[in-house]
Tab-separated table of C-alpha atoms in Angstrom:
chain	number	residue	atom	x	y	z
A	181	UNK	CA	129.989	174.870	146.992
A	182	UNK	CA	132.847	173.592	144.561
A	183	UNK	CA	136.504	174.580	144.804
A	184	UNK	CA	138.160	175.479	141.294
A	185	UNK	CA	141.597	176.088	139.924
A	186	UNK	CA	141.517	179.121	137.049
A	187	UNK	CA	144.559	179.569	135.442
A	188	UNK	CA	144.458	182.842	132.463
A	189	UNK	CA	145.171	186.263	132.059
A	190	UNK	CA	143.772	189.494	133.804
A	191	UNK	CA	143.247	192.468	131.845
A	192	UNK	CA	141.281	195.770	131.886
A	193	UNK	CA	138.108	195.873	129.528
A	194	UNK	CA	136.976	198.866	127.881
A	195	UNK	CA	133.925	198.836	125.898
A	196	UNK	CA	133.128	201.827	123.501
A	197	UNK	CA	129.548	201.720	121.795
A	198	UNK	CA	127.749	203.872	119.522
A	199	UNK	CA	123.977	203.054	117.613
A	200	UNK	CA	125.057	204.834	114.746
A	201	UNK	CA	127.729	204.298	112.039
A	202	UNK	CA	131.047	205.787	112.820
A	203	UNK	CA	132.388	208.649	110.723
A	204	UNK	CA	136.347	208.822	109.915
A	205	UNK	CA	136.091	212.687	109.352
A	206	UNK	CA	134.656	213.650	112.779
A	207	UNK	CA	135.059	213.024	116.384
A	208	UNK	CA	132.761	210.195	117.120
A	209	UNK	CA	130.824	210.357	120.181
A	210	UNK	CA	130.626	206.850	122.068
A	211	UNK	CA	129.299	205.387	125.342
A	212	UNK	CA	132.308	203.742	127.493
A	213	UNK	CA	132.592	201.322	130.235
A	214	UNK	CA	135.186	200.104	131.794
A	215	UNK	CA	135.827	197.101	134.238
A	216	UNK	CA	138.160	193.978	135.310
A	217	UNK	CA	138.184	191.434	132.682
A	218	UNK	CA	139.967	188.465	130.957
A	219	UNK	CA	138.355	185.337	130.098
A	220	UNK	CA	139.484	183.262	133.019
A	221	UNK	CA	139.345	186.034	135.516
A	222	UNK	CA	135.507	186.592	134.152
A	223	UNK	CA	135.078	182.611	134.730
A	224	UNK	CA	136.720	183.079	138.510
A	225	UNK	CA	134.518	186.273	138.986
A	226	UNK	CA	131.244	184.554	137.938
A	227	UNK	CA	132.396	181.485	140.224
A	228	UNK	CA	132.764	183.514	143.059
A	229	UNK	CA	129.536	185.100	142.857
A	230	UNK	CA	127.881	181.672	142.317
A	231	UNK	CA	129.262	180.366	145.596
A	232	UNK	CA	132.325	178.418	144.632
A	233	UNK	CA	135.688	178.632	146.153
A	234	UNK	CA	138.423	179.830	143.355
A	235	UNK	CA	142.172	179.880	143.539
A	236	UNK	CA	143.098	182.228	140.341
A	237	UNK	CA	146.574	182.041	139.035
A	238	UNK	CA	147.709	184.732	136.631
A	239	UNK	CA	150.385	187.172	135.353
A	240	UNK	CA	149.793	190.579	136.376
A	241	UNK	CA	151.204	194.090	135.209
A	242	UNK	CA	153.481	195.711	137.576
A	243	UNK	CA	151.586	198.727	138.215
A	244	UNK	CA	148.562	200.276	140.624
A	245	UNK	CA	146.151	198.802	138.256
A	246	UNK	CA	147.244	195.209	138.788
A	247	UNK	CA	147.087	195.786	142.271
A	248	UNK	CA	143.894	197.150	142.382
A	249	UNK	CA	142.465	194.328	140.680
A	250	UNK	CA	144.088	191.891	142.785
A	251	UNK	CA	142.251	193.724	145.692
A	252	UNK	CA	138.954	193.624	144.066
A	253	UNK	CA	139.314	189.894	143.490
A	254	UNK	CA	140.428	189.136	146.854
A	255	UNK	CA	137.060	191.002	148.161
A	256	UNK	CA	135.419	188.543	146.313
A	257	UNK	CA	137.116	185.961	148.364
A	258	UNK	CA	139.152	184.689	145.322
A	259	UNK	CA	142.503	183.435	146.352
A	260	UNK	CA	144.897	185.303	143.843
A	261	UNK	CA	148.288	183.573	143.331
A	262	UNK	CA	150.113	186.544	141.348
A	263	UNK	CA	153.149	186.617	139.293
A	264	UNK	CA	154.284	190.011	138.235
A	265	UNK	CA	155.472	191.102	134.628
A	266	UNK	CA	157.503	194.317	134.128
A	267	UNK	CA	155.181	195.755	131.939
A	268	UNK	CA	151.651	197.708	132.330
A	269	UNK	CA	148.175	195.965	132.776
A	270	UNK	CA	147.199	194.767	129.398
A	271	UNK	CA	144.226	196.325	128.121
A	272	UNK	CA	141.282	195.001	125.937
A	273	UNK	CA	139.161	197.149	124.028
A	274	UNK	CA	136.053	196.392	122.127
A	275	UNK	CA	134.338	198.770	119.620
A	276	UNK	CA	130.660	198.527	118.930
A	277	UNK	CA	129.103	200.277	115.851
A	278	UNK	CA	125.694	199.166	115.036
A	279	UNK	CA	125.540	195.444	114.052
A	280	UNK	CA	129.456	195.338	113.939
A	281	UNK	CA	132.376	195.394	116.288
A	282	UNK	CA	136.303	195.296	116.697
A	283	UNK	CA	138.489	194.133	119.421
A	284	UNK	CA	142.052	195.231	120.147
A	285	UNK	CA	144.057	193.979	123.101
A	286	UNK	CA	147.535	194.954	124.232
A	287	UNK	CA	148.127	191.756	125.870
A	288	UNK	CA	151.981	191.208	125.492
A	289	UNK	CA	153.148	187.186	125.158
A	290	UNK	CA	155.095	187.712	128.501
A	291	UNK	CA	151.508	187.525	130.235
A	292	UNK	CA	150.768	184.108	128.838
A	293	UNK	CA	151.914	180.878	130.616
A	294	UNK	CA	154.680	178.665	129.192
A	295	UNK	CA	156.957	175.686	130.419
A	296	UNK	CA	158.510	177.567	132.854
A	297	UNK	CA	155.563	178.259	135.035
A	298	UNK	CA	154.665	175.857	137.878
A	299	UNK	CA	151.503	175.185	139.333
A	300	UNK	CA	151.797	176.453	143.105
A	301	UNK	CA	150.891	172.953	144.525
A	302	UNK	CA	151.436	173.973	148.108
A	303	UNK	CA	148.149	176.318	147.787
A	304	UNK	CA	145.860	173.578	146.470
A	305	UNK	CA	143.416	172.121	149.036
A	306	UNK	CA	140.690	169.787	147.839
A	307	UNK	CA	140.161	170.927	144.414
A	308	UNK	CA	139.409	168.301	141.669
A	309	UNK	CA	138.557	170.757	138.361
A	310	UNK	CA	140.423	173.621	136.827
A	311	UNK	CA	139.937	175.636	134.046
A	312	UNK	CA	142.366	177.511	131.614
A	313	UNK	CA	142.462	179.199	128.626
A	314	UNK	CA	146.369	178.739	128.303
A	315	UNK	CA	147.162	176.361	125.079
A	316	UNK	CA	150.981	176.152	125.265
A	317	UNK	CA	151.473	172.272	124.957
A	318	UNK	CA	154.556	172.064	127.266
A	319	UNK	CA	152.838	174.439	129.939
A	320	UNK	CA	149.843	171.736	129.867
A	321	UNK	CA	152.256	168.883	130.025
A	322	UNK	CA	153.983	170.239	133.103
A	323	UNK	CA	150.738	171.247	134.663
A	324	UNK	CA	149.429	167.697	134.344
A	325	UNK	CA	152.761	166.460	135.688
A	326	UNK	CA	152.480	168.330	138.984
A	327	UNK	CA	148.847	167.691	139.424
A	328	UNK	CA	147.916	164.802	137.719
A	329	UNK	CA	144.571	164.153	139.680
A	330	UNK	CA	143.165	167.525	138.676
A	331	UNK	CA	140.772	167.364	135.613
A	332	UNK	CA	140.710	170.510	133.325
A	333	UNK	CA	138.278	172.498	131.187
A	334	UNK	CA	139.597	173.623	128.028
A	335	UNK	CA	138.250	177.457	127.244
A	336	UNK	CA	138.824	178.508	123.569
A	337	UNK	CA	141.279	175.782	122.328
A	338	UNK	CA	141.464	171.950	121.509
A	339	UNK	CA	144.059	170.430	123.432
A	340	UNK	CA	146.728	167.979	122.340
A	341	UNK	CA	145.373	164.469	121.884
A	342	UNK	CA	148.125	162.826	123.897
A	343	UNK	CA	146.642	164.804	127.093
A	344	UNK	CA	143.061	163.599	126.514
A	345	UNK	CA	142.643	162.221	130.053
A	346	UNK	CA	143.345	165.563	131.593
A	347	UNK	CA	140.563	167.310	130.414
A	348	UNK	CA	136.810	166.663	131.271
A	349	UNK	CA	135.448	168.990	128.359
A	350	UNK	CA	136.255	171.418	125.968
A	351	UNK	CA	134.259	175.045	125.364
A	352	UNK	CA	134.694	177.104	122.218
A	353	UNK	CA	133.013	179.702	120.139
A	354	UNK	CA	132.406	179.098	116.538
A	355	UNK	CA	134.996	181.073	115.323
A	356	UNK	CA	137.513	179.404	117.682
A	357	UNK	CA	136.397	176.034	116.593
A	358	UNK	CA	137.071	177.084	112.738
A	359	UNK	CA	140.491	178.032	113.624
A	360	UNK	CA	140.918	173.907	113.953
A	361	UNK	CA	138.541	172.571	111.396
A	362	UNK	CA	136.809	173.465	108.240
A	363	UNK	CA	133.586	173.228	109.954
A	364	UNK	CA	131.758	173.191	113.275
A	365	UNK	CA	131.007	169.175	112.396
A	366	UNK	CA	134.801	168.598	111.561
A	367	UNK	CA	135.693	170.155	114.751
A	368	UNK	CA	133.235	167.674	117.035
A	369	UNK	CA	135.193	165.023	115.149
A	370	UNK	CA	138.318	166.232	115.983
A	371	UNK	CA	137.366	166.581	119.411
A	372	UNK	CA	135.170	163.315	119.698
A	373	UNK	CA	137.591	161.365	122.470
A	374	UNK	CA	136.940	164.289	124.734
A	375	UNK	CA	134.148	163.818	127.309
A	376	UNK	CA	132.303	166.908	126.498
A	377	UNK	CA	132.762	169.271	123.575
A	378	UNK	CA	130.699	172.270	123.685
A	379	UNK	CA	130.870	174.958	120.650
A	380	UNK	CA	128.492	178.228	121.151
A	381	UNK	CA	126.954	179.337	117.951
A	382	UNK	CA	125.769	183.113	118.753
A	383	UNK	CA	122.293	183.326	117.792
A	384	UNK	CA	122.004	179.653	116.816
A	385	UNK	CA	122.512	178.882	120.453
A	386	UNK	CA	125.268	175.821	121.175
A	387	UNK	CA	125.996	172.538	120.145
A	388	UNK	CA	127.473	169.773	122.410
A	389	UNK	CA	128.356	166.584	122.183
A	390	UNK	CA	129.481	163.743	124.927
A	391	UNK	CA	131.492	160.478	124.316
A	392	UNK	CA	128.171	158.760	122.584
A	393	UNK	CA	129.521	161.290	119.297
A	394	UNK	CA	125.480	162.524	119.297
A	395	UNK	CA	125.567	166.084	118.617
A	396	UNK	CA	122.765	167.949	120.402
A	397	UNK	CA	121.294	171.711	120.477
A	398	UNK	CA	120.185	174.421	122.890
A	399	UNK	CA	118.560	177.316	122.002
A	400	UNK	CA	120.102	180.807	122.529
A	401	UNK	CA	118.621	183.127	125.092
A	402	UNK	CA	116.694	186.212	124.070
A	403	UNK	CA	120.021	188.945	124.718
A	404	UNK	CA	119.305	191.664	127.254
A	405	UNK	CA	119.938	195.278	126.959
A	406	UNK	CA	123.555	195.270	127.620
A	407	UNK	CA	126.323	193.437	125.161
A	408	UNK	CA	127.493	190.379	124.499
A	409	UNK	CA	130.913	190.789	126.160
A	410	UNK	CA	131.657	187.897	129.124
A	411	UNK	CA	128.523	185.973	128.013
A	412	UNK	CA	130.865	182.568	126.681
A	413	UNK	CA	132.985	183.277	130.362
A	414	UNK	CA	129.693	183.349	132.480
A	415	UNK	CA	128.240	180.361	130.399
A	416	UNK	CA	131.236	178.177	131.216
A	417	UNK	CA	131.415	179.205	134.623
A	418	UNK	CA	127.722	178.593	135.044
A	419	UNK	CA	127.942	175.052	133.635
A	420	UNK	CA	130.845	174.377	135.929
A	421	UNK	CA	129.089	175.298	139.049
A	422	UNK	CA	126.184	173.174	138.368
A	423	UNK	CA	128.439	170.091	137.186
A	424	UNK	CA	130.329	170.458	140.478
A	425	UNK	CA	126.675	170.339	142.115
A	426	UNK	CA	126.429	166.775	140.424
A	427	UNK	CA	123.661	167.961	137.781
A	428	UNK	CA	123.777	166.092	134.480
A	429	UNK	CA	125.080	167.625	131.291
A	430	UNK	CA	122.159	169.171	129.660
A	431	UNK	CA	120.822	170.653	133.021
A	432	UNK	CA	124.314	172.039	133.499
A	433	UNK	CA	124.361	173.563	130.414
A	434	UNK	CA	120.789	174.880	130.738
A	435	UNK	CA	121.680	177.139	134.094
A	436	UNK	CA	124.886	178.076	131.774
A	437	UNK	CA	122.732	179.599	129.259
A	438	UNK	CA	120.640	181.407	131.528
A	439	UNK	CA	123.697	182.706	133.183
A	440	UNK	CA	124.914	184.152	129.730
A	441	UNK	CA	121.661	185.721	129.440
A	442	UNK	CA	121.720	187.354	132.866
A	443	UNK	CA	125.610	188.804	131.483
A	444	UNK	CA	124.014	190.388	128.357
A	445	UNK	CA	121.610	192.379	130.501
A	446	UNK	CA	124.824	194.745	131.692
A	447	UNK	CA	127.566	196.361	129.670
A	448	UNK	CA	130.584	194.745	131.423
A	449	UNK	CA	131.810	191.123	131.482
A	450	UNK	CA	130.528	190.006	134.709
A	451	UNK	CA	126.874	190.723	136.085
A	452	UNK	CA	127.719	191.193	139.527
A	453	UNK	CA	123.937	190.473	140.285
A	454	UNK	CA	124.138	187.131	138.459
A	455	UNK	CA	121.950	185.078	141.192
A	456	UNK	CA	119.541	188.266	141.858
A	457	UNK	CA	118.022	188.418	138.614
């Protein structure tokens, strides 16, 4: 069992899906599902289900939705350190229409971390690793200054090179990689100094490179009957869980892909029975 610090946002996910093309002239009928979400919250949730201890630090809305979400996190035995923002809880919406989808978020800038946010060191125990999707350079520098012994996974972004020693891995999807480079190969080149770089390629599987620079590939899982929401979050949680147990990189990534597949069996961003399938 590992012990992890997770820093990110917490939102409410609402998924609307239909197997037919939407008609702007009609009131379209869709299937709706709603659950707690947010990439790092999802990672924390998956890690808890896998048996790891998690300290989750997030900014929450000032309403009952946030209090209910915190209660559900604590029922998972996740230690929550909450900063309340005087705004409604952010919502994330994803509309699936046949083979396309649209994403909408109400997350305001106030919910993201910056240099004024200080890691609650008094809550740390024996954590050696953390994961965050917060990419503010000043925040990351302050985070490193306050916790120099922690090593982090960057989720969804490429950290500045002057903080390379802070990170053990970078996980991004293909679209995120292309924000930083003209191609995924170029992204691997830009991230070549990091110990591990992973780029998920949707149905093309994932590509990863370690410090030797060789880019390797693993096949994508066969998707289940749900949707792809949260698959990347389950993947990085599965990797970190196995990595904390001392497994090699490829074995950890293979387990991670299976966690992603299991998440595709449900319509929410976390499969509550991730260990039972």
